[in-house]
Coordinates of C-alpha atoms in Angstrom, one line a residue:
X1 CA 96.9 125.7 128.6
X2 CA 96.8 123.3 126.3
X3 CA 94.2 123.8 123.0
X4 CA 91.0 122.5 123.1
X5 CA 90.9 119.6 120.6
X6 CA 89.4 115.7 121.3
X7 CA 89.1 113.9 117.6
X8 CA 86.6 111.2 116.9
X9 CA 89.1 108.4 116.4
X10 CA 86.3 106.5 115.7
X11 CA 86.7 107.9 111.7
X12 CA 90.2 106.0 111.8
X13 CA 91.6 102.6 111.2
X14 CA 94.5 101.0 112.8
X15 CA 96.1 101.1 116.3
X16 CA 94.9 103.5 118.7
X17 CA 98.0 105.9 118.4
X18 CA 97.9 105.7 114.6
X19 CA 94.4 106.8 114.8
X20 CA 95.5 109.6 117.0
X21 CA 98.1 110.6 114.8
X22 CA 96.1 110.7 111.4
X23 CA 93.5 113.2 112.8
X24 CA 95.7 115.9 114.6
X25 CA 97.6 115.3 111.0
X26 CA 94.0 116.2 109.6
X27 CA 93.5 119.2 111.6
X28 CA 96.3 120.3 111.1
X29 CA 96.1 120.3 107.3
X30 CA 92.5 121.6 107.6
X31 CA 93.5 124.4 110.1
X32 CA 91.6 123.3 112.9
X33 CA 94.5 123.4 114.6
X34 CA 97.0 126.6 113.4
X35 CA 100.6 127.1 113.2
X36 CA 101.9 127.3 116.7
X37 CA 99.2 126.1 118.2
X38 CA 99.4 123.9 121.6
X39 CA 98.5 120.4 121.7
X40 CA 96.3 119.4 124.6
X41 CA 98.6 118.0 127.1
X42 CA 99.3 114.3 126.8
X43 CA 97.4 113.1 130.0
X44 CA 94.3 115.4 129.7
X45 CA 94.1 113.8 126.1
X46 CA 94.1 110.6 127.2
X47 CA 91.3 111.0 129.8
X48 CA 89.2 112.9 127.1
X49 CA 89.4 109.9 124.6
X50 CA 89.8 106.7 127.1
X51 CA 93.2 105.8 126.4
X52 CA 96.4 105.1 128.4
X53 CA 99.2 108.6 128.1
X54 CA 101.3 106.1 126.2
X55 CA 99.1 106.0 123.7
X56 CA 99.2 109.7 123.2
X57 CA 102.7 110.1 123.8
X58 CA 103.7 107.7 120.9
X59 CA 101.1 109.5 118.4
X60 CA 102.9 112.8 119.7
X61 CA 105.9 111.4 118.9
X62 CA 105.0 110.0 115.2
X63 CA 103.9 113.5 114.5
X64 CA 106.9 115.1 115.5
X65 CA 109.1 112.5 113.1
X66 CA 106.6 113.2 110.3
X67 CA 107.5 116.6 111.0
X68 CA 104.0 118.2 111.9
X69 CA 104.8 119.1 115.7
X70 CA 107.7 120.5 117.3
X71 CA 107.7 119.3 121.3
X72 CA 109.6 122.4 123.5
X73 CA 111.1 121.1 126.8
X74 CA 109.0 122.3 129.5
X75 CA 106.0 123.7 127.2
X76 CA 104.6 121.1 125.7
X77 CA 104.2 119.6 121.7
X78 CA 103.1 122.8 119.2
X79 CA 102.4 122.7 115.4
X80 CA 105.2 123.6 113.3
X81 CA 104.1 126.4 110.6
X82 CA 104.4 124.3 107.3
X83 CA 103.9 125.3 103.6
X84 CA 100.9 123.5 103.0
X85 CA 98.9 125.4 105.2
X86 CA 99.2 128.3 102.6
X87 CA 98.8 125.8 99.4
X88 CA 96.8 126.1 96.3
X89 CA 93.2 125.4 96.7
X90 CA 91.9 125.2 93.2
X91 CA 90.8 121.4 92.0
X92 CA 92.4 119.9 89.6
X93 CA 90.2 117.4 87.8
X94 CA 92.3 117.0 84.5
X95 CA 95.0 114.7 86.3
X96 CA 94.2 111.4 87.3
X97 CA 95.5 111.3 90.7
X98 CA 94.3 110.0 94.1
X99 CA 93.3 111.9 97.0
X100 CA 96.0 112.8 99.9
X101 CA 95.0 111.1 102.4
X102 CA 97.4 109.0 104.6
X103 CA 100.3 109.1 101.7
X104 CA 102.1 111.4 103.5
X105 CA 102.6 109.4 107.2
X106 CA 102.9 106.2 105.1
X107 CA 105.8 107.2 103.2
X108 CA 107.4 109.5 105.9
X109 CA 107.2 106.5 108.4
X110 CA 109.3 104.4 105.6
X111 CA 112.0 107.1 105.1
X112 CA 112.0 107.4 109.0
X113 CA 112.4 103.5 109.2
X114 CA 115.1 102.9 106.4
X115 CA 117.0 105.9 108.4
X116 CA 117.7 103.7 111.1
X117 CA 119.2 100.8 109.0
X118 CA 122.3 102.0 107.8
X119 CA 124.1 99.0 106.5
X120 CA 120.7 98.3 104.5
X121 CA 121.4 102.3 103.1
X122 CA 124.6 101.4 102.2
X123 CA 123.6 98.3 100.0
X124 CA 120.8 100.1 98.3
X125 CA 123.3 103.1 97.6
X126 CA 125.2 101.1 95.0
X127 CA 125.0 99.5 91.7
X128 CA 122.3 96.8 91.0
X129 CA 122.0 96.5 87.4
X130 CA 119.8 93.6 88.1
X131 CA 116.6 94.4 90.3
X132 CA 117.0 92.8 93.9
X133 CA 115.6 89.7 94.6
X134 CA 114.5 90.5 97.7
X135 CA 112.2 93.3 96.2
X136 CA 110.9 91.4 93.6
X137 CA 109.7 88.3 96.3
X138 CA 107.9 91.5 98.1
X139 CA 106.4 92.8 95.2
X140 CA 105.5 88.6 94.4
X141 CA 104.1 88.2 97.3
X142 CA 102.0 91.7 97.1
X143 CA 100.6 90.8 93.3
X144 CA 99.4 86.9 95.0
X145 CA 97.3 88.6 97.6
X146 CA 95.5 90.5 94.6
X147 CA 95.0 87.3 92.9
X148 CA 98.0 88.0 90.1
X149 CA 99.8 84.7 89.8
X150 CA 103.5 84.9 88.4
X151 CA 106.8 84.0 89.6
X152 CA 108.7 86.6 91.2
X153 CA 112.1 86.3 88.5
X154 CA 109.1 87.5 86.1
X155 CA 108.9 90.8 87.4
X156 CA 110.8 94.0 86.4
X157 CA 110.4 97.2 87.5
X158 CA 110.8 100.4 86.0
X159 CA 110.5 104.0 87.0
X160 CA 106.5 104.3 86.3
X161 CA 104.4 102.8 83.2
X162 CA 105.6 104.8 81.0
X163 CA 108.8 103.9 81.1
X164 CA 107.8 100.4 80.7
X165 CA 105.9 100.7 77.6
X166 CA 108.6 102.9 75.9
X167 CA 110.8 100.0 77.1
X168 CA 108.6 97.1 75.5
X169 CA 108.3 98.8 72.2
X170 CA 112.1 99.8 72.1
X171 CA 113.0 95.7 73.2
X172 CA 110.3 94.3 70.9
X173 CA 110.3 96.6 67.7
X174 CA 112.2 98.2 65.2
X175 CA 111.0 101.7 63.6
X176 CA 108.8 101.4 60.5
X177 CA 106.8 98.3 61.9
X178 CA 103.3 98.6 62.8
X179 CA 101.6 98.5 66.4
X180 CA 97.6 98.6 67.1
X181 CA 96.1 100.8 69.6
X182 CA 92.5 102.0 71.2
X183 CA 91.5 104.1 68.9
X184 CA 90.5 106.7 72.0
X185 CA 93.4 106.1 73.7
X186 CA 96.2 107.3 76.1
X187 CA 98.4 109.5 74.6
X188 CA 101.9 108.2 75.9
X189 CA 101.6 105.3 73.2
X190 CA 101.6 107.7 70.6
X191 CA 104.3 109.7 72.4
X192 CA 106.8 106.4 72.3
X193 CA 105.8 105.7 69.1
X194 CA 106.5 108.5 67.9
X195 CA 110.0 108.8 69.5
X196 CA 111.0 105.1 68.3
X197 CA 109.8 105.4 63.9
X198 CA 106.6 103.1 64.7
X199 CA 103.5 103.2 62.8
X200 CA 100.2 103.2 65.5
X201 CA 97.3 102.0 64.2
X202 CA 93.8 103.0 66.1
X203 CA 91.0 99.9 66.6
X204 CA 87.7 101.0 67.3
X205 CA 86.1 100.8 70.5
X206 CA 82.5 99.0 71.5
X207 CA 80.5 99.0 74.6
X208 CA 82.4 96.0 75.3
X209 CA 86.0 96.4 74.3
X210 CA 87.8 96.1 71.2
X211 CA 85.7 96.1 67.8
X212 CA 87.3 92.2 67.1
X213 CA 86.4 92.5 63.6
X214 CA 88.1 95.6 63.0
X215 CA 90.9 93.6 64.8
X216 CA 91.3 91.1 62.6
X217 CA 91.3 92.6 59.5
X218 CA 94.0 95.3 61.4
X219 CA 96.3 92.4 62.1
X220 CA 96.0 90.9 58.6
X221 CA 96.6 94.4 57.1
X222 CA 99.7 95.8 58.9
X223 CA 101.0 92.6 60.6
X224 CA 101.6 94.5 63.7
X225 CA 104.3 93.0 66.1
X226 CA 102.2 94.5 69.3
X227 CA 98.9 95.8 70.9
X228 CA 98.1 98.1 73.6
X229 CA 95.4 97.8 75.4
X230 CA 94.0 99.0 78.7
X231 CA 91.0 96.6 79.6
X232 CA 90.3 96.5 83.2
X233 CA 89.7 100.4 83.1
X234 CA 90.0 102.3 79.4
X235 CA 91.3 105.4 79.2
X236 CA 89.5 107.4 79.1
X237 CA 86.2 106.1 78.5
X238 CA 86.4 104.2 81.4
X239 CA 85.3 100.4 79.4
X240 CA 85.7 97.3 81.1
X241 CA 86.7 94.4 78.8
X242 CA 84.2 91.8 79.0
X243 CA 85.9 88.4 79.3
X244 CA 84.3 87.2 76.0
X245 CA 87.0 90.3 74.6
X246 CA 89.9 89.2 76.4
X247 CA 89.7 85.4 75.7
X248 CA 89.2 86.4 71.5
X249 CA 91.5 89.4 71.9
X250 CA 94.5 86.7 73.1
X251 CA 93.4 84.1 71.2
X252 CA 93.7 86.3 68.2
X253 CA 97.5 87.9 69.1
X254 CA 98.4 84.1 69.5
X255 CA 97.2 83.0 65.7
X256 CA 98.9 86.1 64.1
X257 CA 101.6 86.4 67.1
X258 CA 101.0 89.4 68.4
X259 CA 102.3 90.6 71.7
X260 CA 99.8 92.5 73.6
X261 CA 100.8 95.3 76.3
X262 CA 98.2 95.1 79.4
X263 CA 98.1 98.6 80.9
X264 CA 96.8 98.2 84.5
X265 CA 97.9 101.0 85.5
X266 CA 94.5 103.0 85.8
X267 CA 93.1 102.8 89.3
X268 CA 90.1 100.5 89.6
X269 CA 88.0 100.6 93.3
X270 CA 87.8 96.6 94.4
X271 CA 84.0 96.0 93.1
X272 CA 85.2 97.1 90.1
X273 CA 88.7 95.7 89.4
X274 CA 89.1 92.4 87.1
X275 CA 91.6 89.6 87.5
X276 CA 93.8 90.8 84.4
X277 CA 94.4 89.6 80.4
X278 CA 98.0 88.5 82.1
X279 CA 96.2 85.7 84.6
X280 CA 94.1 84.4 81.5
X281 CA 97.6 83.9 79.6
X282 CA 99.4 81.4 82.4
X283 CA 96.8 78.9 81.8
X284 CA 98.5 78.7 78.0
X285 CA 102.1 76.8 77.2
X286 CA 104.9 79.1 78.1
X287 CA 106.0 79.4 74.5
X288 CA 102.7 80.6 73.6
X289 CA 102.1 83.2 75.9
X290 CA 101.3 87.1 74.6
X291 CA 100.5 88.7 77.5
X292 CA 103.2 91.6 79.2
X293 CA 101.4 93.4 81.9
X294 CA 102.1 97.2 82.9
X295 CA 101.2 98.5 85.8
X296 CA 102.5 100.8 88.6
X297 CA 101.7 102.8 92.2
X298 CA 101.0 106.1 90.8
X299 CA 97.0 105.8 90.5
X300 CA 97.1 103.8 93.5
X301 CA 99.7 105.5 96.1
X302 CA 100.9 108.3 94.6
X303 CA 102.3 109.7 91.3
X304 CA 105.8 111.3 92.4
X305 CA 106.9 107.7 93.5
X306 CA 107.2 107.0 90.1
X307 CA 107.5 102.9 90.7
X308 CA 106.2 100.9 87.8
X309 CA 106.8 97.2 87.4
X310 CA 106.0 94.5 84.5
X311 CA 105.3 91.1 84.3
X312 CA 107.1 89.3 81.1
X313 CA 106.7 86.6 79.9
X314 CA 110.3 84.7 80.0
X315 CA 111.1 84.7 76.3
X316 CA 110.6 88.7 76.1
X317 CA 112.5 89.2 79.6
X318 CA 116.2 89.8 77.5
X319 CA 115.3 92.2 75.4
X320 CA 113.2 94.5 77.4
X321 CA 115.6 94.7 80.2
X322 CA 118.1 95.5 77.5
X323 CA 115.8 98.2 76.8
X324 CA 115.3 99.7 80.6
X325 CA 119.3 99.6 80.6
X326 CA 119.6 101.8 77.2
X327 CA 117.2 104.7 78.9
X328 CA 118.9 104.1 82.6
X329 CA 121.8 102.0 83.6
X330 CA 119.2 100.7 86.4
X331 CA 116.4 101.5 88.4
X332 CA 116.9 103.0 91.2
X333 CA 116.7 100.4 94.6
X334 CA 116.3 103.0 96.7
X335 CA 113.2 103.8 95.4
X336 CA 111.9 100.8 95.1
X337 CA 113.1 99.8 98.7
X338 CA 110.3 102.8 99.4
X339 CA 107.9 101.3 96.9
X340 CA 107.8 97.7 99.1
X341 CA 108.2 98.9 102.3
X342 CA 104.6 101.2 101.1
X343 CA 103.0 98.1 99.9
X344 CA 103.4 96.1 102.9
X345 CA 101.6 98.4 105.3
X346 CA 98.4 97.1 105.8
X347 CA 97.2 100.4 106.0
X348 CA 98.7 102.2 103.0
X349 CA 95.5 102.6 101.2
X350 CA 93.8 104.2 104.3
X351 CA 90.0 105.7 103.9
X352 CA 90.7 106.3 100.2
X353 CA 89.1 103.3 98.9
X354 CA 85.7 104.8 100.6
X355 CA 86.6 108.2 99.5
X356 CA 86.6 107.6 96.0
X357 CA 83.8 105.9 96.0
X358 CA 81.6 108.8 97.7
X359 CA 82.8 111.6 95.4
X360 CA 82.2 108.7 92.4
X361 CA 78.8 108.5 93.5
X362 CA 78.2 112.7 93.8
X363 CA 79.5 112.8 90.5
X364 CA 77.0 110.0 89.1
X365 CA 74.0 112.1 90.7
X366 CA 75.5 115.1 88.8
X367 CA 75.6 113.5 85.5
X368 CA 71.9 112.3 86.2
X369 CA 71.3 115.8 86.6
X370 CA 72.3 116.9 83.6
X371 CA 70.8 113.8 81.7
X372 CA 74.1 113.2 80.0
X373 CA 75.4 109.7 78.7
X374 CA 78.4 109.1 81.8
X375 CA 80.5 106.0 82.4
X376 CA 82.6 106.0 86.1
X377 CA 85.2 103.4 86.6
X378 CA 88.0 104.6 89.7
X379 CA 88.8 107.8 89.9
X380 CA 87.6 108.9 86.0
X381 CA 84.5 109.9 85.0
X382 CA 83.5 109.8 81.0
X383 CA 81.0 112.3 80.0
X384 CA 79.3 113.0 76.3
X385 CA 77.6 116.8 75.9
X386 CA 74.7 117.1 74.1
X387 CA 75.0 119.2 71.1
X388 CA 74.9 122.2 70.5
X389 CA 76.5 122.7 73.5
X390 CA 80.4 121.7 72.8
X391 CA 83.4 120.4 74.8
X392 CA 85.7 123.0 73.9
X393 CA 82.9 125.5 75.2
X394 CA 82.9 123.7 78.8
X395 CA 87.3 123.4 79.4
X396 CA 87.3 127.1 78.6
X397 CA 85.0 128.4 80.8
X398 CA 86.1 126.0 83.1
X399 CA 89.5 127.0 82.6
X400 CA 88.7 130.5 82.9
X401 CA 87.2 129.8 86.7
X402 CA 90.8 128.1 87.5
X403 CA 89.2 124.6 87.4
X404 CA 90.5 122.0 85.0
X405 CA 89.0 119.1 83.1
X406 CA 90.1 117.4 80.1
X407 CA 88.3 117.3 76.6
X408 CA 87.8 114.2 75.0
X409 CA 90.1 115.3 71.8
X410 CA 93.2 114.9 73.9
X411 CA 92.3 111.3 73.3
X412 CA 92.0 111.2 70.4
X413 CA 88.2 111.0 70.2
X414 CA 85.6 113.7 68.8
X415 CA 82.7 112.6 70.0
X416 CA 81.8 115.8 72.3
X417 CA 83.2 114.6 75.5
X418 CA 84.7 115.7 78.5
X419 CA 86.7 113.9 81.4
X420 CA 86.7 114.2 84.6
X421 CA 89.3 113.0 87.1
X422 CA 88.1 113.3 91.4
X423 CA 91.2 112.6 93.2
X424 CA 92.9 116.2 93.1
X425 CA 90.4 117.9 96.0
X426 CA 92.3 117.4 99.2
X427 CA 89.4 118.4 101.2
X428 CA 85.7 117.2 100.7
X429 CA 83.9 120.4 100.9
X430 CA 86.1 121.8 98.5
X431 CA 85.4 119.2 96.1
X432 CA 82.0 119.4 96.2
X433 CA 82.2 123.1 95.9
X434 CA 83.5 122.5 92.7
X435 CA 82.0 120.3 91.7
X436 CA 78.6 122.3 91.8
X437 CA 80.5 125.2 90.0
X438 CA 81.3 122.3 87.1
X439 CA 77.7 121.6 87.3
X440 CA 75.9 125.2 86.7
X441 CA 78.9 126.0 84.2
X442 CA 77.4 123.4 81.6
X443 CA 74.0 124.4 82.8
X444 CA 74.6 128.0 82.0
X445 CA 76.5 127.2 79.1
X446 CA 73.6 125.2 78.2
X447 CA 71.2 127.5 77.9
X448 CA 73.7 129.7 76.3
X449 CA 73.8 127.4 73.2
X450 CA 70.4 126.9 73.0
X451 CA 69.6 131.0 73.0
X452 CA 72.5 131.4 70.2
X453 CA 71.0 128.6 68.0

C-alpha cells in the first residue's frame, strides 16, 4: 500500500506537475513523509487531486532527478534517506540569507538540463577570458525587465560583490589615496581597503541618506577618487536613499569627479525596491557618467552561487576587467551558464517573495512589542535597545541559547543596536519559535538591567 498523502496544490504556483513536485519535496524536508516511505501510487494520486496519471508520473519523475525519490521496479517510487532530514535546526539570524524554498529544484533542474547538452559542456569547459556574449544578452535582457537600462557589452560579472568591489578599487585606485564610505557600513569595504593601502573615510548617515554636507566638505578634504554607497537598502540600518540624495549625491561626485560604487546587492521585496543611482546616471553624457553598479544573486537566489555582476560605465570597463583578471584569470562560464539558466525561470523566486514579507511583518509586531526604534527593509531588520539594557547583553545571551544576531558594532556603529536577519529558518514554525525566544530574552534581560541599576 501506498502512503497516505494528498497535498493542497492549491499553496503552489506553476504547472500542475511542478506543483506536485514542490510539496512532496516539502514533506519530505518537513518529515511528513520519512525516509523510505511509499509514495501513494500514481493513479490513486491522480484521482485524489483531479489530475490526469501523467501528471503525477512526470512530478514522480522530477523528484527522482532531483534526487528525493528512488522508484523500485515493481514496488513503486519511495523517499530516499537524505542528510537533510537529520540537519541543524537552530536559526541563524546573523547572516543575511533567503529562505530555502524552491532553490534547490530550480538549480537541480539546470544542472539536470545542461547534463543533456554536451557539446554546450564542452564550450563552457574552456577558456573564456572575456565573459560570453551570449550570457551577458541573458543577463541584459533579465536587468530590462527590472527596469535597469544598460547595454549588454556593459556588463561584467564576477564571482559575487565582493569580488567586484575589491576589483573596482584595485582598477580605479592606487594605495595611499582616499575613498568615502557610510560611516555604519558593510564591513567588506574596509576589508579591500585595507588589503589594497587605501585610506576609508566614514560620512555620516541621516534618516534620509548621506549627511551631504558632511560630504562635501569630505570630498574637498581628502579628494577621494571613489564612494561606496548602498542606497536602495543600507546596510545595516536598512535606509532608503531618497531621490533628493541620489540626484545631489551624483551631482556632487560629477563636480569633484568622484566615482561612486552602487551596492545593490542587499535584497529589497518589490514595494520596496528603487530604480537604482545607475538608471539616474544614463540620462547624463557618457563622459560624465559616475555611476558603477554592484550587485549579485546571493540575497536573492542563493549565496553559495556566488554570481555577482557590474554595470561600468565604458571608460572604467579596461581597467576593472584588468583587475577581475589579476585575482582570477576569468570567471568561471560554467557558473554563470547556471546563474542564467536560474534567472530565466519564471519561477525561480517561488513563494519567497510572500514569505519574507510575513516573517517581516511578525517581526514588526515584535518590535512594537518591545517599543523599540526598528527600521525593516528585505530580509534585515534594524533595531536600537533602550539603555540600560545593552547590545552586547542581548548577542550573548542569545548566543548562549544557540541563536545568532548581529550587534550593531560589527558596523561600525555604537549606537546600541542589534540586527536581525529572517531568511535562515527553513521552516515557519521554527522561525517563529525563535523568534518569541529573541523576544522574552530582551524582555528578561530587560528587567534584569533595570533591577541591577
Amino acid at each position: 500500500m501506498g502512503t497516505i498523502w494528498s497535498p493542497d496544490l492549491e499553496s503552489y504556483t506553476g504547472a500542475k506537475y511542478l506543483r506536485l513536485a514542490q510539496a512532496a519535496e516539502d514533506a519530505i524536508k518537513s518529515g511528513a513523509l520519512m525516509a523510505n516511505a511509499k509514495l501513494p501510487p500514481q493513479r490513486l494520486l491522480a484521482d485524489k487531486l483531479g489530475v490526469t496519471v501523467g501528471t503525477v508520473t512526470r512530478a514522480y519523475a522530477l523528484l527522482e532527478q532531483r534526487g528525493y525519490v528512488q522508484a523500485k521496479v515493481g514496488a513503486g517510487t519511495f523517499v530516499k534517506p537524505s542528510d537533510y532530514q537529520a540537519a541543524d535546526q537552530r536559526v541563524n539570524f546573523a547572516t543575511c540569507q533567503q529562505p530555502f524554498t524552491n532553490q534547490t529544484a530550480i538549480l537541480s533542474d539546470a544542472l539536470a538540463q545542461l547534463a543533456k547538452t554536451p557539446l554546450r559542456l564542452t564550450q563552457l569547459m574552456q577558456y573564456h577570458a572575456e565573459p560570453l556574449p551570449e550570457h551577458q544578452r541573458k543577463f541584459s535582457q533579465w536587468l530590462h525587465r527590472r527596469n535597469i537600462q544598460q547595454m549588454s557589452e556593459q556588463i561584467v560579472f564576477t564571482h559575487g560583490g565582493q569580488q567586484g568591489i575589491f576589483s573596482i578599487l584595485n582598477g580605479l585606485m592606487h594605495a595611499g589615496e582616499s575613498l568615502l564610505c557610510e560611516a555604519s557600513c558593510y564591513p567588506g569595504i574596509h576589508t579591500a581597503a585595507e588589503q589594497l593601502g587605501l585610506r576609508a573615510h566614514p560620512v555620516s548617515l541621516t534618516d534620509e541618506g548621506l549627511d551631504l554636507t558632511e560630504l562635501e566638505q569630505k570630498m574637498v578634504q581628502f579628494k577621494p577618487k571613489v564612494l561606496y554607497l548602498t542606497p536602495n537598502n543600507q546596510n545595516p540600518t536598512c535606509i532608503q536613499y531618497s531621490n533628493h540624495q541620489r540626484e545631489a549625491i551624483i551631482a556632487l561626485a560629477r563636480h569633484y569627479q568622484v566615482v561612486i560604487i552602487e551596492d545593490d546587492v542587499n535584497y529589497c521585496l518589490p514595494d520596496e525596491w528603487h530604480t537604482p543611482m545607475w538608471s539616474l546616471d544614463q540620462a547624463s553624457n557618457e563622459d560624465e557618467q559616475c555611476v558603477i553598479y554592484l550587485s549579485s544573486l546571493s540575497k536573492m537566489f542563493c549565496g553559495g552561487l556566488r554570481q555577482g555582476f557590474m554595470l561600468i560605465p565604458s571608460k572604467f570597463i579596461g581597467s576593472i576587467k584588468k583587475a577581475v583578471y589579476s585575482q582570477c584569470w576569468m570567471v568561471s562560464p560554467l557558473n554563470t551558464e547556471l546563474a542564467c539558466r536560474i534567472i530565466e525561470n519564471s519561477n525561480f523566486m517561488g513563494q519567497r517573495e510572500q514569505q519574507v514579507a510575513a516573517r517581516q511583518a511578525l517581526c514588526i509586531d515584535m518590535g512594537k512589542r518591545l517599543r523599540l526604534k526598528q527600521n525593516w527593509r528585505g530580509l534585515n531588520g534594524w533595531l536600537q535597545l533602550k539603555a540600560p539594557l545593552k547590545a552586547h547583553h542581548v548577542v550573548t545571551a542569545l548566543a548562549q541559547k544557540g541563536i545568532l544576531i548581529r550587534n550593531g558594532d560589527d558596523f561600525n556603529n555604537h549606537d546600541n543596536c542589534i540586527r536581525l536577519s529572517i531568511g535562515g529558518a527553513h521552516d515557519e514554525q521554527l522561525f517563529e519559535e525563535q523568534l518569541d525566544i529573541i523576544e522574552s530574552t530582551i524582555r528578561q534581560l530587560n528587567q534584569s538591567a533595570y533591577s541591577v541599576v
